[in-house]
Coordinates of C-alpha atoms in Angstrom, one line a residue:
V1 CA 165.2 71.7 78.4
P2 CA 166.7 68.9 79.5
Y3 CA 169.9 66.4 77.7
P4 CA 168.8 63.1 77.4
S5 CA 171.4 62.2 79.4
Y6 CA 174.2 63.7 82.8
K7 CA 177.1 61.9 84.1
D8 CA 179.7 63.0 86.7
S9 CA 181.9 65.8 85.2
G10 CA 184.9 65.0 87.9
V11 CA 185.1 68.2 89.2
E12 CA 183.8 68.9 92.9
W13 CA 182.4 72.2 91.5
L14 CA 180.7 71.5 88.3
G15 CA 179.3 68.6 89.5
E16 CA 176.8 66.9 87.3
M17 CA 176.9 67.9 83.2
P18 CA 175.7 66.9 79.8
A19 CA 177.2 63.6 79.1
H20 CA 178.4 64.4 75.4
W21 CA 180.3 67.8 77.1
G22 CA 183.8 66.9 77.9
V23 CA 186.5 68.9 80.4
K24 CA 189.5 70.2 79.0
R25 CA 192.2 71.9 81.3
L26 CA 192.4 75.8 80.1
K27 CA 195.7 75.1 78.9
R28 CA 194.7 72.9 76.4
L29 CA 192.3 76.0 75.3
S30 CA 194.5 78.2 75.0
I31 CA 197.5 80.0 74.5
C32 CA 198.7 82.4 76.7
L33 CA 200.4 85.6 75.8
D34 CA 201.7 86.9 79.2
G35 CA 204.8 87.8 77.9
K36 CA 204.0 90.0 75.8
R37 CA 202.3 92.1 77.9
I38 CA 204.1 95.8 79.1
P39 CA 203.2 97.9 82.2
I40 CA 202.9 101.5 81.8
N41 CA 202.7 104.1 85.1
S42 CA 200.1 106.7 85.4
N43 CA 202.8 109.4 84.4
Q44 CA 204.1 107.6 81.2
R45 CA 200.4 107.2 80.5
G46 CA 199.8 110.7 81.0
E47 CA 202.2 111.3 78.0
M48 CA 200.9 108.8 76.0
K49 CA 196.7 109.7 75.5
G50 CA 194.5 107.7 73.0
E51 CA 192.0 105.8 71.4
F52 CA 193.6 102.4 73.2
P53 CA 192.1 100.7 75.4
Y54 CA 195.0 100.2 78.9
W55 CA 193.1 97.2 80.2
G56 CA 194.5 96.6 84.1
A57 CA 193.4 93.6 86.4
N58 CA 189.1 93.4 85.6
S59 CA 188.3 97.0 83.8
I60 CA 189.6 99.6 81.3
V61 CA 191.9 101.7 83.7
D62 CA 192.8 104.2 80.6
Y63 CA 193.7 105.0 77.4
V64 CA 196.6 105.5 75.5
N65 CA 197.6 105.8 72.0
E66 CA 200.0 102.7 71.0
W67 CA 198.5 99.8 71.4
L68 CA 200.1 95.2 71.7
F69 CA 197.7 92.8 70.6
D70 CA 194.7 93.6 67.6
E71 CA 193.0 90.0 67.8
E72 CA 190.4 88.1 69.6
L73 CA 191.3 86.9 73.1
V74 CA 190.2 87.0 76.6
L75 CA 191.4 88.4 79.5
L76 CA 191.1 86.8 82.9
G77 CA 192.5 89.2 86.6
E78 CA 196.4 87.9 87.7
D79 CA 196.0 89.7 90.8
G80 CA 193.6 92.5 92.5
A81 CA 190.2 91.4 90.4
P82 CA 187.0 89.9 92.1
F83 CA 187.4 86.5 91.9
F84 CA 185.0 85.7 95.3
D85 CA 182.1 88.3 94.1
K86 CA 180.0 86.8 92.0
T87 CA 178.1 90.0 90.9
K88 CA 181.5 90.8 89.0
D89 CA 183.2 89.6 86.3
V90 CA 186.9 88.6 86.1
A91 CA 187.5 87.7 82.6
F92 CA 186.5 89.6 79.3
F93 CA 186.2 89.7 75.8
V94 CA 188.2 91.7 73.9
F95 CA 188.8 92.3 70.4
G96 CA 190.7 95.1 67.9
K97 CA 193.5 97.2 69.5
I98 CA 194.6 97.3 73.1
W99 CA 197.0 97.9 75.7
V100 CA 197.4 95.3 78.2
N101 CA 199.4 95.6 81.8
N102 CA 200.0 93.0 84.3
H103 CA 197.9 92.3 86.0
V104 CA 195.6 91.0 83.7
H105 CA 196.0 87.1 81.8
V106 CA 196.2 87.8 78.4
L107 CA 194.8 84.2 76.4
R108 CA 194.1 83.2 72.8
P109 CA 191.5 81.0 72.6
K110 CA 191.8 77.7 70.4
N111 CA 189.5 75.7 69.4
I112 CA 186.7 77.0 71.7
N113 CA 184.3 79.8 71.1
P114 CA 185.5 82.7 72.7
K115 CA 182.8 84.5 74.4
F116 CA 181.7 80.8 75.9
L117 CA 185.0 80.6 77.4
V118 CA 184.7 84.1 79.3
Y119 CA 180.9 82.9 80.2
V120 CA 182.4 79.9 81.9
L121 CA 186.0 81.7 83.6
N122 CA 182.6 83.2 85.3
A123 CA 181.3 81.3 86.6
V124 CA 184.8 78.8 88.3
D125 CA 185.3 78.2 91.9
Y126 CA 188.4 79.8 92.4
L127 CA 188.7 78.8 95.7
N128 CA 191.1 76.1 94.7
F129 CA 193.1 78.7 92.4
I130 CA 194.3 81.9 94.3
D131 CA 197.2 82.5 96.0
G132 CA 197.9 85.6 98.4
S133 CA 198.2 86.2 102.0
T134 CA 197.0 90.2 101.4
R135 CA 196.2 90.0 97.9
D136 CA 194.4 87.5 95.7
K137 CA 196.3 86.6 93.1
L138 CA 195.9 83.4 90.3
T139 CA 199.4 82.5 89.2
Q140 CA 199.4 81.4 86.0
G141 CA 200.2 78.2 86.6
K142 CA 197.2 77.3 88.7
M143 CA 195.2 78.9 85.7
N144 CA 196.4 76.6 83.5
E145 CA 195.2 74.1 85.4
I146 CA 191.8 75.6 85.5
P147 CA 188.7 72.8 84.1
V148 CA 186.7 73.8 81.6
Q149 CA 183.7 72.3 80.5
Y150 CA 184.3 71.3 76.5
P151 CA 180.5 71.3 74.4
P152 CA 180.8 70.7 70.4
L153 CA 182.0 74.1 69.1
A154 CA 178.5 74.4 67.8
E155 CA 177.0 74.0 71.1
Q156 CA 179.4 76.6 72.5
H157 CA 178.5 79.2 70.0
A158 CA 174.1 78.5 70.4
I159 CA 174.9 78.7 74.2
A160 CA 177.4 82.2 73.9
E161 CA 174.5 83.3 71.5
F162 CA 172.0 83.1 73.8
L163 CA 173.6 84.1 76.7
D164 CA 175.1 87.7 74.8
R165 CA 171.4 88.3 74.8
E166 CA 169.9 87.3 77.6
T167 CA 171.9 88.8 79.7
A168 CA 171.9 92.1 77.8
R169 CA 168.2 91.9 78.6
I170 CA 168.9 91.6 81.6
D171 CA 171.4 94.4 81.8
A172 CA 168.9 96.4 80.5
L173 CA 166.5 95.7 83.1
I174 CA 168.9 96.9 85.9
A175 CA 169.7 99.7 84.1
K176 CA 166.1 101.2 84.2
Y177 CA 165.3 99.5 88.1
Q178 CA 169.1 102.0 88.8
R179 CA 167.4 104.8 87.5
M180 CA 164.7 104.6 89.6
I181 CA 166.8 103.2 92.2
D182 CA 168.7 106.7 91.8
L183 CA 165.8 109.0 91.9
L184 CA 164.2 107.5 94.7
D185 CA 167.8 107.9 96.8
E186 CA 167.4 111.7 95.8
K187 CA 164.3 112.2 97.0
R188 CA 165.2 110.4 100.4
L189 CA 168.4 112.5 101.0
S190 CA 166.4 115.4 100.2
L191 CA 163.6 114.1 103.0
I192 CA 166.3 113.8 105.2
G193 CA 168.0 117.3 104.3
K194 CA 164.8 119.1 105.0
I195 CA 163.7 117.5 107.6
V196 CA 166.9 117.6 109.6
T197 CA 167.2 121.2 108.8
T198 CA 163.5 122.8 109.1
G199 CA 161.5 120.6 110.9
L200 CA 158.4 118.6 110.1
N201 CA 156.7 122.0 110.4
S202 CA 157.4 124.2 107.5
I203 CA 155.5 127.4 108.2
A204 CA 156.8 128.0 112.1
D205 CA 158.9 130.8 113.0
K206 CA 162.4 131.1 111.8
K207 CA 165.9 132.5 112.7
K208 CA 169.3 133.1 111.4
T209 CA 172.4 130.7 111.1
F210 CA 176.3 131.4 111.0
L211 CA 176.4 127.6 109.6
L212 CA 177.5 127.3 105.4
G213 CA 174.3 125.7 103.5
M214 CA 172.2 125.8 106.3
E215 CA 171.1 129.8 106.5
T216 CA 167.5 129.4 108.4
I217 CA 166.2 126.9 111.6
P218 CA 163.3 127.0 113.4
S219 CA 163.2 129.8 116.0
N220 CA 162.6 127.1 119.1
W221 CA 166.3 124.8 118.1
D222 CA 169.8 125.0 118.8
I223 CA 172.8 124.8 117.6
V224 CA 175.6 123.3 119.5
R225 CA 179.1 121.4 118.4
N226 CA 179.6 117.6 118.6
G227 CA 182.5 118.1 121.6
N228 CA 179.1 119.1 124.1
L229 CA 177.1 116.2 122.5
F230 CA 179.4 113.3 122.5
I231 CA 182.3 111.2 124.1
E232 CA 184.7 109.2 122.5
R233 CA 185.5 106.4 124.4
D234 CA 188.9 104.5 124.1
V235 CA 190.5 102.1 124.1
R236 CA 192.5 102.6 127.6
N237 CA 189.6 104.1 129.8
S238 CA 187.4 100.4 128.6
P239 CA 188.0 97.7 130.5
E240 CA 185.5 96.1 128.4
L241 CA 186.9 93.6 125.9
P242 CA 186.5 92.0 123.1
L243 CA 187.9 95.5 121.0
L244 CA 185.9 96.1 117.5
N245 CA 187.6 96.6 114.7
V246 CA 185.1 99.4 112.6
S247 CA 185.1 99.6 109.2
I248 CA 183.6 102.4 107.2
H249 CA 183.4 102.2 103.7
T250 CA 180.3 101.4 101.5
G251 CA 179.0 99.7 104.9
V252 CA 179.8 98.9 107.7
S253 CA 181.8 95.6 109.6
L254 CA 182.5 94.4 112.7
R255 CA 185.3 92.3 113.2
E256 CA 185.8 90.6 116.9
F257 CA 189.2 90.3 118.0
S258 CA 190.8 87.7 120.4
N259 CA 192.2 89.1 123.7
D260 CA 195.8 88.0 122.6
H261 CA 195.4 89.2 119.1
I262 CA 194.8 92.8 120.6
E263 CA 198.2 92.4 122.5
Q264 CA 200.5 91.8 119.5
M265 CA 198.4 94.8 117.7
A266 CA 198.0 97.5 120.0
S267 CA 201.2 99.3 120.4
D268 CA 199.7 102.6 120.6
W269 CA 196.8 101.7 122.1
S270 CA 195.4 105.9 121.9
I271 CA 194.1 105.1 118.9
Y272 CA 191.7 102.3 119.3
K273 CA 187.9 102.9 120.5
V274 CA 185.6 100.8 121.3
A275 CA 182.1 100.7 119.9
R276 CA 179.0 99.8 122.4
K277 CA 175.3 99.4 120.9
G278 CA 173.5 102.3 120.5
D279 CA 176.7 104.4 119.6
I280 CA 176.9 106.3 116.6
V281 CA 180.3 105.5 114.6
Y282 CA 181.7 108.2 112.4
N283 CA 184.0 108.0 109.9

C-alpha cells in the first residue's frame, strides 16, 4: 500500500522516501566499538578452540573459547567484504558472546532497530564510501557518513519483522531449488562421464585400458596424450594483439590489454599465452 505522500531523500541513490521519514548519518545512530576488537591468527585460534563465534569481514571464520562482546550488535564489513555484490550481505545482526577481528566494524545501535539497520546497510550503494586500490576498504570515517533512512521506531520494528518473515520464506525456497539443482548437476556430470568413457552404444565391445578410473573403453577407440592433440600458443610466436588475460575460477572472464600495457606488464613473455576464438582454455 503506498504512503500518502513522498519526498526527496536528498540522497541520490535513495531517491524518494515516505514524507514522514528522516535521514540520519550512521554516526548518529550507533556507537563504534572498533577499539575493542582484537585479531588473533589461525595458530592462536588453534589453541583457543571453543564455542564462541570468531567473526571476520563477512562471516564466522572460526570458534574460540573466549569472547569480547556479549550484546546486540551490528557488524559491518571493513575490508574484504563484498560491497559491490548485491546478492551478498555486508552487514549482520549478532547477539550473545562473540569475538571479532579487525576486518569488520562493530556497531552498538542507539535509537534504531538493529535488524532494520542491518537491512538498510545491506541496501547501501557503497560506491562513494569505499577506498583502496587493491582491496575494498570502508574506513571508519566514511562509514560514519553513510546516510540511513529513519522511520518512526514502531515502523522500523514492523519493517524488520516483515523482512525477517519474507526473507526466511524466500531462503527456504532457494534451499529447496538449490537441492534440485545439485541433483541435476550430479545427473549431468554422471551422464557426461558415462558417455565420454563408454560412448553412445553401451553394449559395444570393450577393451581394457591402463587408465585409473577408466578400466575399459569401446574397442574401436584409442587413447592419446594431450601433447599429440593440442599446441599451446605463446605470445612470442604470435604477432596478433591484443593479448587477453584469461582467469578461470567459477567462470571465464577475458580482459583486453592495450599494447602499451602489455609492454609494461611483460618481463617474461614465455609465461603468456594467446587465446583465439575456438581455442580450449584449460586451467
